[in-house]
Amino acid sequence: MKKVLWICMVSAIAVSVGVAQEPQTPGPARTTPENSAPDQNNAETEDPEGENEDTSKITDLPLLEDLEIPSSEELLSGEQISWIIVVNDRVVFSRPISPRPNTLEVQAEQYETLRVQKTPRDPEAADQFRKKLGRLQRVRGGFPGGSQFPEFLIEVKDVQAIWHHEDLMLKRADLLMQENKLNEAYELLFTLQTINSSWPGLEDRHLRLTFLDAEQLWNEGQREAALARYEELYRIEPKYPELLNRMSERVNQLIEAAVDAGDFRRARHYFHRLESVRDNLQVVREWREKFSSMMQTSLQQARAASDEQNYAQAVSQVERATEIWPYSVELRDEHRRISRRYQVLKVGALRPAGSKSSYPFPTPSDERYDFLKTRPLFEITQFDGSPRYRTTLIEQWEPTELGRNIVLQFRTDFDYWNSQKPVTSIAVAQSLSRQLNPESEEYDERLSGYLRAIQVHSPYRMELEFARAPLRPEAILNRAVLGPTDSSEFNDWFRETDRTERSCTWIRSLPEPEDAPGFHVAEVQETGYDNHEEALRALFRGEVDYLPTLPLKHVSPLQEAIPWLVRKYVIPETHLLQFHPESVLSRSSELRRALLYALDREEILAEEVLREAPREFGRLTTSPVPTTSESYSPLVKPFEPNLRVGLSLALAAAKTQGGKLPTLKMIVPPEPGLQPVIDRMIKRWQRIGVEVIVVDPGSSETQQWDIVYRRVSLTEPLTQLWPLLTMEPTPRVADLQDLPGWLRQELIRLDLTTNWEDANTILFRLHEHLWQEVFYLPLWELDRYSIARRNISGIPVNPLQSYQDLSSWTVDPWFDQSQP
Amino acid sequence: MKHYKQYRVHEHLSSTKCESRGWQILKLTMSLFLVLFIAERSRASDEDLLYRELAPKPYDVQIRMQWGPTLRLPPDDKQEIVGDLQELLRRSVGSFWSIHIQQGGPLPVADLKLLRHGTFPLEHQVARKTFLVVVEAESGQWQLGVREGDHTTSQWSAMAEEIVEDRRLLASTLHRMIGRVFQPLYRIASIDRDRLDLIAVGGEWSISDESFNAFPEAGLARPVIVYRGREKEIQQIQILPLTYLSLDSRDRARITSRVISAYPAPLGSGRQSRVELWALGGKPLFSATELTLVLQGNSSRVLMGHRVVVQSKRFLKAETETEPLELLSDRHGRLSVETVEGFPVVWLYVWSGEALLARVPFVPGWNQRETLSLPDDSVRLRVEGELDRLRSDLVADVSRRAINRILLLAAAQAKDRDEVDRLKAERRSLPDEETYQDRLELILTGGVVDSEQIRSRVSVMRIRKSCDVMQKVIFRFLDPDRDRELETEVEALMKLP
């Protein structure tokens, strides 16, 4: 309505100030502009003073100072309107005017060009020529409101300025920037950019907006983003006023904060960013000197510590020096000298070894902890379908009496790098006695069933007498031989010296001698990261040298890369679901089968577990026993997923549970990356009417879980299958109470078997029976890989454990000299 | 004599064929009563004789005390302890027991371990008891051990052990321990099914001390069979396993008791010549008994992982005052059965999978360790597992068939011939009744053959029974007639306009 009023008013006034209406739509008794224009032109040229007579009517037009620049919303979504500012700062609104931009200048230029030309002799052409000249002396506008409203003409001499729609957008953007409404301003400028990227003044506004955005981000605490904006502005316009000063000031603050936090890598990162902008800035020069000085201080301290044979301190200081300012030849030489003497293996993992967790089953962190802490009498070091044992503590062991006795001769000397004190037969006898004592925490029921007598012949020679010949004595004697933890007899391998929530440090319990011909890993520093990607970035940055677990999707690209050593573990990892013995699942084979039938394991494996990793890195399995094991029966066929059968079985199970199944609670290991897999499984189970929720195992309300997601690697199914089934660390008959009688007796028979043929027959049978009855639900088997920088040597080609043979690993000194 | 009597009766019956039938029956009945009467009189007179011989017979008690080598006790002190003990015993049992306390005994060294595990010959003599007492000293404490040996049955009691800190308590403690290990002796006079009449040796004497009483409250005894030769010499003495006598009531030295046994009529009629039936009383000495489960016929093979339910009543369904206790035999085939307050005799239910392997009465705490032999159930258990898996497969296949049926009927109603044909083919590809019967037959044959190899007829019988049940289940769920009916129904639906 307002617009219509304006139109009426402007049309009346326009006529009075010499504006001729040019209705474009045909109307009764109206003259078309083309017809009327020459007359008007003539009239105007003939009577240019005519306007002065009617100037009083101009006062009806709005004054520029009374008008407000349209809002962003009006500019973006309303009709495009240009302002023609006429005499006395009055404003006429118009539809978009062309030519644009610089309408008046362009018209004036065209007019001058045309004016100097001769008038054509041909009357018709001369008429056209005059008309053209006349048009160039007028600004052609159109009343807003669409094409149905008439156009008008205003003499150029009456026009002070034309503010096109685009100009109005820039003016509104200026206002918004003044008000610090940068997002709205950006929106306007972006729209204008898409309309006409070369509009005069747009570039300037963009630069200003970038600067203001950087300032705002800085003030909001998004310093990294702010710095990126400054840099962006510098790339576009290096001479932008105050930009360099502001950048120097900001980067200085960032460097200071990083230095205060001890994060020199970050400090150097900011330093180099500023340096790359301009290397002769005052701030750059000052920080270069400071870094160099701090590096020298650390290096001096490292030298002093090394001279005092405090190698751990020396390495710590020299490492710090490399973090502060690694671009020094002197530093490189000193680092090599000190780090060779005391080699530190820096390891990145999701959780440092031995971290506390509410998840009630062993995690890779716990396995590394156990491995670092103790050396068992026998340990598995190879696997070629069946495990191969080795011992570093025993010189020779000899079965006698058809395997009923075994004579152990202990080693008295070890390689200097072995970090191993000799064990005496007395200590071993005491340790075994504790394992035989039901009152002891170390009680091993299986061992107590085998071992009948222990005879100590000499400090380094003893004989064990078995009640029955064990199938593999190494398998039952593979527990650690330790004295009490608070005594000097405590025979550990590596000793924990420091622990925080995100890190732990282990050192050799027996340091290498000073005159050793070569040195090996003396200290292991484990650092925890939130996820595998972060750990991998830390490896690339040089913060760590070794990752015990490399995500499968990164294996192929990194296998080819020269700086990295990717090792495949000989035993893959099996993911499986197990059920709580008191859960409804343990009582209902129908429900267990329903869960199995509902899962499309192949699809989940490909789409959620492996994702971008090659398909051959994972495979479906029917047993927790590795598929490469001799004890894995290839005859057991997996069930095809079938939601209908799953649904039917779930209904049958519900019938036995009073018509409704309870919501099942599931616990999962504290590892990132599993959630999508779990979500996928839960969705599949929902489709057969089985509700499963993930609960925190640490919460007191969720002590009673139903399903646990586990990751296991069984190297010795003969002895490990029983504890796996009962979900206890050691095999105890009492834990078999909840299993069916036939399964209980099969496990016992396996435990008592004395020949390999029977053992494999029973294992094959158990494999088939456990799968058919779904006592657990094996999901898939995944290959495992580790990655190390090539400066680490001594890692076995196909390791079984993350730290296998760790005491003979060496770390060649290396540090990252690249600019972060 | 028996043959002669039978002959005479037969002759008599045949010679009076002309007599009326009723008269014949009457005469026969009277003859039978006469025979029974004579036999009863004879038995009664035997019982009386036994009663007169045993009921007033006092125990001839010999106490042999051995002092440990580390014990530094002056002879006078030892004598004082012996004197105190004698006096305490006299006060308990009166003067009618003949008690001789002798210092020194059969053990080469006074050692508690030797006393606990040693067996020593006992010269047969009715109503004679020998108590072996060992006193050791260690770490300022007195360690005491007492065992009782019964000369009539050649049975040694379990060893009572105690530790005392004060020397002045030695005599009273030993007196109490002697009372604990004392096993009253009974002669089984007569047997009437599960009712027994016992004569308590020395039962005519009144004894104030409950420990030495022949009829203690809730008393129990274990029967002992003494086999004699033609010359009355003892050939064998056997203690009946898993059999107990509950002492119910008393009339002077006559005691009525009830047999609690794992076996039916374990003592027979009790009238065999040259067989003497005795019983030894006793009390639980320990808080629990370590029971070892072994394989019948091969006691070196222990049975691990067998479930044992301890119940206070004989029948599982009977209402009990105590909660049944579930135990599992460990890696050594052992389990610990603890005493149950108010129930000296408990029942042990030994399960092998779903089958009850044994149901036996047991007195926890009577002995420190006992052994229970059980039949080999491994084959039947294997079959049970195979049947479990068969059942699981059956449930899955029945589910598949049920879904197939629903889809088939829906397709038939929709007149979708292609879908109907596809579903029919799918149904035919599912395992049918015959497939399952074949699998069952295989399981049955394997189980029976293996059971016969270990000569277990019970196992064969149980396997057959389980397979019969499974056969019915298979037929019920996979009845071929149902398939035929379904096909007819589908075709009928397809033909409907």
mmCIF file of C-alpha atoms in Angstrom, chain A residues 541-787:
data_model
loop_
_atom_site.group_PDB
_atom_site.id
_atom_site.type_symbol
_atom_site.label_atom_id
_atom_site.label_comp_id
_atom_site.label_asym_id
_atom_site.label_seq_id
_atom_site.Cartn_x
_atom_site.Cartn_y
_atom_site.Cartn_z
ATOM 1 C CA ARG A 541 54.679 -35.572 13.923
ATOM 2 C CA GLY A 542 57.473 -37.549 15.575
ATOM 3 C CA GLU A 543 55.951 -37.425 19.043
ATOM 4 C CA VAL A 544 55.953 -41.246 19.185
ATOM 5 C CA ASP A 545 57.937 -43.903 17.365
ATOM 6 C CA TYR A 546 55.707 -46.929 17.662
ATOM 7 C CA LEU A 547 51.995 -47.696 17.589
ATOM 8 C CA PRO A 548 51.136 -51.235 18.741
ATOM 9 C CA THR A 549 47.843 -50.967 16.868
ATOM 10 C CA LEU A 550 47.509 -49.572 13.382
ATOM 11 C CA PRO A 551 43.957 -49.126 12.084
ATOM 12 C CA LEU A 552 43.396 -51.437 9.137
ATOM 13 C CA LYS A 553 42.414 -48.694 6.720
ATOM 14 C CA HIS A 554 45.883 -47.160 7.035
ATOM 15 C CA VAL A 555 47.803 -50.384 6.557
ATOM 16 C CA SER A 556 48.048 -50.543 2.778
ATOM 17 C CA PRO A 557 49.164 -46.953 2.172
ATOM 18 C CA LEU A 558 51.706 -47.070 4.978
ATOM 19 C CA GLN A 559 53.098 -50.457 4.017
ATOM 20 C CA GLU A 560 54.430 -48.825 0.881
ATOM 21 C CA ALA A 561 55.795 -45.734 2.627
ATOM 22 C CA ILE A 562 59.531 -45.755 3.183
ATOM 23 C CA PRO A 563 59.810 -44.251 6.667
ATOM 24 C CA TRP A 564 57.516 -46.805 8.233
ATOM 25 C CA LEU A 565 57.814 -50.386 9.351
ATOM 26 C CA VAL A 566 54.406 -52.078 9.315
ATOM 27 C CA ARG A 567 54.304 -55.464 11.045
ATOM 28 C CA LYS A 568 51.487 -57.974 10.938
ATOM 29 C CA TYR A 569 50.762 -59.865 14.146
ATOM 30 C CA VAL A 570 50.804 -63.568 13.600
ATOM 31 C CA ILE A 571 47.591 -64.084 15.568
ATOM 32 C CA PRO A 572 44.543 -62.226 14.334
ATOM 33 C CA GLU A 573 41.998 -60.762 16.693
ATOM 34 C CA THR A 574 38.561 -62.300 17.015
ATOM 35 C CA HIS A 575 35.596 -60.151 17.931
ATOM 36 C CA LEU A 576 32.846 -62.017 19.695
ATOM 37 C CA LEU A 577 29.835 -61.573 21.893
ATOM 38 C CA GLN A 578 29.523 -63.459 25.148
ATOM 39 C CA PHE A 579 26.599 -63.813 27.461
ATOM 40 C CA HIS A 580 26.434 -63.382 31.207
ATOM 41 C CA PRO A 581 25.855 -66.755 32.921
ATOM 42 C CA GLU A 582 22.901 -65.345 34.836
ATOM 43 C CA SER A 583 21.333 -63.647 31.836
ATOM 44 C CA VAL A 584 18.184 -64.851 30.130
ATOM 45 C CA LEU A 585 20.426 -65.435 27.133
ATOM 46 C CA SER A 586 22.316 -68.165 28.912
ATOM 47 C CA ARG A 587 19.074 -70.012 29.563
ATOM 48 C CA SER A 588 17.524 -69.589 26.146
ATOM 49 C CA SER A 589 19.280 -71.124 23.175
ATOM 50 C CA GLU A 590 16.408 -69.857 20.987
ATOM 51 C CA LEU A 591 17.177 -66.270 21.915
ATOM 52 C CA ARG A 592 20.884 -66.740 21.329
ATOM 53 C CA ARG A 593 20.180 -68.201 17.931
ATOM 54 C CA ALA A 594 17.725 -65.411 17.210
ATOM 55 C CA LEU A 595 20.492 -62.854 17.832
ATOM 56 C CA LEU A 596 22.794 -64.754 15.534
ATOM 57 C CA TYR A 597 20.272 -65.137 12.713
ATOM 58 C CA ALA A 598 19.392 -61.451 12.910
ATOM 59 C CA LEU A 599 22.961 -60.276 12.383
ATOM 60 C CA ASP A 600 24.203 -59.817 8.867
ATOM 61 C CA ARG A 601 27.792 -60.210 9.891
ATOM 62 C CA GLU A 602 29.170 -60.002 6.355
ATOM 63 C CA GLU A 603 27.516 -56.659 5.738
ATOM 64 C CA ILE A 604 28.538 -55.178 9.089
ATOM 65 C CA LEU A 605 32.092 -56.377 8.627
ATOM 66 C CA ALA A 606 32.383 -54.794 5.195
ATOM 67 C CA GLU A 607 30.516 -51.571 5.855
ATOM 68 C CA GLU A 608 31.265 -50.730 9.456
ATOM 69 C CA VAL A 609 34.317 -52.641 10.572
ATOM 70 C CA LEU A 610 36.620 -52.666 7.561
ATOM 71 C CA ARG A 611 35.158 -49.660 5.721
ATOM 72 C CA GLU A 612 37.975 -48.441 3.511
ATOM 73 C CA ALA A 613 40.318 -51.271 4.535
ATOM 74 C CA PRO A 614 40.848 -54.148 2.101
ATOM 75 C CA ARG A 615 38.334 -56.941 2.478
ATOM 76 C CA GLU A 616 41.012 -59.582 3.006
ATOM 77 C CA PHE A 617 41.974 -58.002 6.332
ATOM 78 C CA GLY A 618 38.824 -59.408 7.927
ATOM 79 C CA ARG A 619 36.787 -62.581 7.676
ATOM 80 C CA LEU A 620 33.791 -64.188 9.274
ATOM 81 C CA THR A 621 34.495 -66.848 11.822
ATOM 82 C CA THR A 622 32.643 -69.455 13.793
ATOM 83 C CA SER A 623 35.013 -69.720 16.712
ATOM 84 C CA PRO A 624 37.222 -67.571 18.904
ATOM 85 C CA VAL A 625 40.079 -69.862 17.893
ATOM 86 C CA PRO A 626 42.086 -68.221 15.075
ATOM 87 C CA THR A 627 41.199 -69.559 11.634
ATOM 88 C CA THR A 628 44.893 -70.197 11.106
ATOM 89 C CA SER A 629 45.030 -72.515 14.099
ATOM 90 C CA GLU A 630 45.175 -76.269 13.771
ATOM 91 C CA SER A 631 42.354 -76.393 16.287
ATOM 92 C CA TYR A 632 39.963 -74.482 14.047
ATOM 93 C CA SER A 633 37.569 -76.875 12.384
ATOM 94 C CA PRO A 634 37.001 -75.895 8.742
ATOM 95 C CA LEU A 635 33.955 -78.147 8.598
ATOM 96 C CA VAL A 636 31.776 -75.886 10.718
ATOM 97 C CA LYS A 637 29.592 -73.830 8.431
ATOM 98 C CA PRO A 638 28.263 -70.421 9.438
ATOM 99 C CA PHE A 639 24.525 -69.780 9.584
ATOM 100 C CA GLU A 640 23.103 -67.599 6.853
ATOM 101 C CA PRO A 641 21.513 -64.468 8.293
ATOM 102 C CA ASN A 642 17.759 -64.682 8.169
ATOM 103 C CA LEU A 643 15.646 -62.048 9.859
ATOM 104 C CA ARG A 644 12.484 -64.117 9.549
ATOM 105 C CA VAL A 645 13.992 -67.067 11.346
ATOM 106 C CA GLY A 646 15.493 -64.688 13.873
ATOM 107 C CA LEU A 647 12.101 -63.135 14.491
ATOM 108 C CA SER A 648 10.455 -66.500 14.827
ATOM 109 C CA LEU A 649 13.076 -67.699 17.308
ATOM 110 C CA ALA A 650 12.801 -64.466 19.278
ATOM 111 C CA LEU A 651 9.057 -64.978 19.514
ATOM 112 C CA ALA A 652 9.606 -68.551 20.668
ATOM 113 C CA ALA A 653 12.042 -67.275 23.290
ATOM 114 C CA ALA A 654 9.598 -64.587 24.386
ATOM 115 C CA LYS A 655 6.946 -67.242 24.871
ATOM 116 C CA THR A 656 9.144 -69.006 27.390
ATOM 117 C CA GLN A 657 9.779 -65.683 29.146
ATOM 118 C CA GLY A 658 6.143 -64.899 29.774
ATOM 119 C CA GLY A 659 5.455 -63.235 26.434
ATOM 120 C CA LYS A 660 7.958 -60.403 26.635
ATOM 121 C CA LEU A 661 11.698 -60.313 26.407
ATOM 122 C CA PRO A 662 13.567 -58.071 28.788
ATOM 123 C CA THR A 663 15.730 -55.247 27.466
ATOM 124 C CA LEU A 664 19.207 -56.675 27.181
ATOM 125 C CA LYS A 665 22.179 -54.735 28.493
ATOM 126 C CA MET A 666 25.430 -54.744 26.616
ATOM 127 C CA ILE A 667 28.896 -53.633 27.606
ATOM 128 C CA VAL A 668 31.607 -52.771 25.128
ATOM 129 C CA PRO A 669 35.344 -52.135 25.413
ATOM 130 C CA PRO A 670 36.375 -48.525 26.012
ATOM 131 C CA GLU A 671 37.638 -48.010 22.482
ATOM 132 C CA PRO A 672 36.583 -45.527 19.824
ATOM 133 C CA GLY A 673 35.354 -46.814 16.511
ATOM 134 C CA LEU A 674 33.191 -49.577 17.904
ATOM 135 C CA GLN A 675 30.068 -47.490 18.337
ATOM 136 C CA PRO A 676 28.871 -47.631 14.695
ATOM 137 C CA VAL A 677 29.287 -51.399 14.740
ATOM 138 C CA ILE A 678 27.315 -51.729 17.949
ATOM 139 C CA ASP A 679 24.607 -49.374 16.674
ATOM 140 C CA ARG A 680 24.273 -51.444 13.534
ATOM 141 C CA MET A 681 23.911 -54.652 15.498
ATOM 142 C CA ILE A 682 21.367 -53.103 17.852
ATOM 143 C CA LYS A 683 19.290 -51.928 14.879
ATOM 144 C CA ARG A 684 19.295 -55.430 13.422
ATOM 145 C CA TRP A 685 18.180 -56.893 16.724
ATOM 146 C CA GLN A 686 15.450 -54.297 17.013
ATOM 147 C CA ARG A 687 14.033 -55.649 13.783
ATOM 148 C CA ILE A 688 13.359 -58.991 15.449
ATOM 149 C CA GLY A 689 11.913 -57.329 18.535
ATOM 150 C CA VAL A 690 14.963 -57.664 20.769
ATOM 151 C CA GLU A 691 15.873 -54.430 22.524
ATOM 152 C CA VAL A 692 19.512 -54.029 23.435
ATOM 153 C CA ILE A 693 21.050 -51.023 25.146
ATOM 154 C CA VAL A 694 24.681 -50.216 25.773
ATOM 155 C CA VAL A 695 25.460 -49.597 29.410
ATOM 156 C CA ASP A 696 28.466 -48.402 31.309
ATOM 157 C CA PRO A 697 29.961 -51.394 33.091
ATOM 158 C CA GLY A 698 31.242 -49.152 35.855
ATOM 159 C CA SER A 699 27.830 -47.921 36.860
ATOM 160 C CA SER A 700 26.425 -49.621 39.945
ATOM 161 C CA GLU A 701 22.980 -49.840 38.345
ATOM 162 C CA THR A 702 24.317 -51.840 35.432
ATOM 163 C CA GLN A 703 26.388 -54.412 37.183
ATOM 164 C CA GLN A 704 24.238 -57.095 35.655
ATOM 165 C CA TRP A 705 24.951 -57.015 31.951
ATOM 166 C CA ASP A 706 23.681 -59.556 29.436
ATOM 167 C CA ILE A 707 26.036 -59.254 26.480
ATOM 168 C CA VAL A 708 29.676 -58.333 26.374
ATOM 169 C CA TYR A 709 31.594 -57.394 23.254
ATOM 170 C CA ARG A 710 35.052 -58.888 23.494
ATOM 171 C CA ARG A 711 38.196 -58.932 21.402
ATOM 172 C CA VAL A 712 40.365 -61.973 21.963
ATOM 173 C CA SER A 713 43.403 -63.663 20.474
ATOM 174 C CA LEU A 714 43.658 -67.298 21.496
ATOM 175 C CA THR A 715 47.160 -68.603 21.020
ATOM 176 C CA GLU A 716 46.669 -71.828 22.965
ATOM 177 C CA PRO A 717 43.037 -73.028 22.706
ATOM 178 C CA LEU A 718 43.948 -76.111 24.697
ATOM 179 C CA THR A 719 44.295 -74.059 27.857
ATOM 180 C CA GLN A 720 42.601 -70.776 26.971
ATOM 181 C CA LEU A 721 39.190 -71.978 25.799
ATOM 182 C CA TRP A 722 37.984 -72.866 29.289
ATOM 183 C CA PRO A 723 38.771 -69.478 30.885
ATOM 184 C CA LEU A 724 37.293 -67.773 27.843
ATOM 185 C CA LEU A 725 34.008 -69.630 28.245
ATOM 186 C CA THR A 726 33.777 -69.043 31.971
ATOM 187 C CA MET A 727 35.016 -65.456 31.581
ATOM 188 C CA GLU A 728 37.505 -65.919 34.409
ATOM 189 C CA PRO A 729 41.273 -65.443 34.339
ATOM 190 C CA THR A 730 42.068 -69.040 35.296
ATOM 191 C CA PRO A 731 40.242 -72.326 34.719
ATOM 192 C CA ARG A 732 38.314 -73.406 37.801
ATOM 193 C CA VAL A 733 35.856 -76.261 37.882
ATOM 194 C CA ALA A 734 33.509 -74.258 40.093
ATOM 195 C CA ASP A 735 33.051 -71.745 37.257
ATOM 196 C CA LEU A 736 31.579 -74.475 35.062
ATOM 197 C CA GLN A 737 28.528 -74.747 37.306
ATOM 198 C CA ASP A 738 26.262 -72.807 34.953
ATOM 199 C CA LEU A 739 27.216 -74.750 31.848
ATOM 200 C CA PRO A 740 25.266 -77.804 30.708
ATOM 201 C CA GLY A 741 26.621 -81.089 32.025
ATOM 202 C CA TRP A 742 27.786 -82.367 28.623
ATOM 203 C CA LEU A 743 29.694 -79.178 27.869
ATOM 204 C CA ARG A 744 31.232 -79.203 31.333
ATOM 205 C CA GLN A 745 32.483 -82.729 30.832
ATOM 206 C CA GLU A 746 33.799 -81.976 27.324
ATOM 207 C CA LEU A 747 35.855 -79.101 28.693
ATOM 208 C CA ILE A 748 37.145 -81.291 31.501
ATOM 209 C CA ARG A 749 38.033 -84.031 29.027
ATOM 210 C CA LEU A 750 39.951 -81.485 26.969
ATOM 211 C CA ASP A 751 41.799 -80.387 30.066
ATOM 212 C CA LEU A 752 42.715 -83.938 30.994
ATOM 213 C CA THR A 753 43.615 -85.195 27.580
ATOM 214 C CA THR A 754 47.105 -86.597 27.193
ATOM 215 C CA ASN A 755 47.517 -86.878 23.438
ATOM 216 C CA TRP A 756 47.266 -84.469 20.569
ATOM 217 C CA GLU A 757 44.888 -86.537 18.508
ATOM 218 C CA ASP A 758 42.298 -86.574 21.281
ATOM 219 C CA ALA A 759 42.882 -82.903 22.045
ATOM 220 C CA ASN A 760 42.237 -81.849 18.461
ATOM 221 C CA THR A 761 39.220 -84.142 18.187
ATOM 222 C CA ILE A 762 37.734 -82.592 21.317
ATOM 223 C CA LEU A 763 38.588 -79.075 20.168
ATOM 224 C CA PHE A 764 36.934 -79.693 16.803
ATOM 225 C CA ARG A 765 33.900 -81.125 18.556
ATOM 226 C CA LEU A 766 33.746 -78.220 20.969
ATOM 227 C CA HIS A 767 34.073 -75.791 18.094
ATOM 228 C CA GLU A 768 31.056 -77.358 16.395
ATOM 229 C CA HIS A 769 28.985 -77.718 19.543
ATOM 230 C CA LEU A 770 29.648 -74.239 20.899
ATOM 231 C CA TRP A 771 28.797 -72.716 17.534
ATOM 232 C CA GLN A 772 25.629 -74.751 17.109
ATOM 233 C CA GLU A 773 24.406 -73.909 20.571
ATOM 234 C CA VAL A 774 25.651 -70.295 20.238
ATOM 235 C CA PHE A 775 27.271 -70.345 23.674
ATOM 236 C CA TYR A 776 29.126 -67.348 22.369
ATOM 237 C CA LEU A 777 28.644 -65.449 19.171
ATOM 238 C CA PRO A 778 31.861 -65.114 17.157
ATOM 239 C CA LEU A 779 31.498 -62.147 14.802
ATOM 240 C CA TRP A 780 34.593 -61.767 12.715
ATOM 241 C CA GLU A 781 38.320 -62.094 12.751
ATOM 242 C CA LEU A 782 40.558 -59.155 11.932
ATOM 243 C CA ASP A 783 44.232 -59.032 11.120
ATOM 244 C CA ARG A 784 46.298 -56.866 13.422
ATOM 245 C CA TYR A 785 49.143 -54.600 12.509
ATOM 246 C CA SER A 786 51.626 -52.410 14.294
ATOM 247 C CA ILE A 787 53.632 -49.555 12.884
#
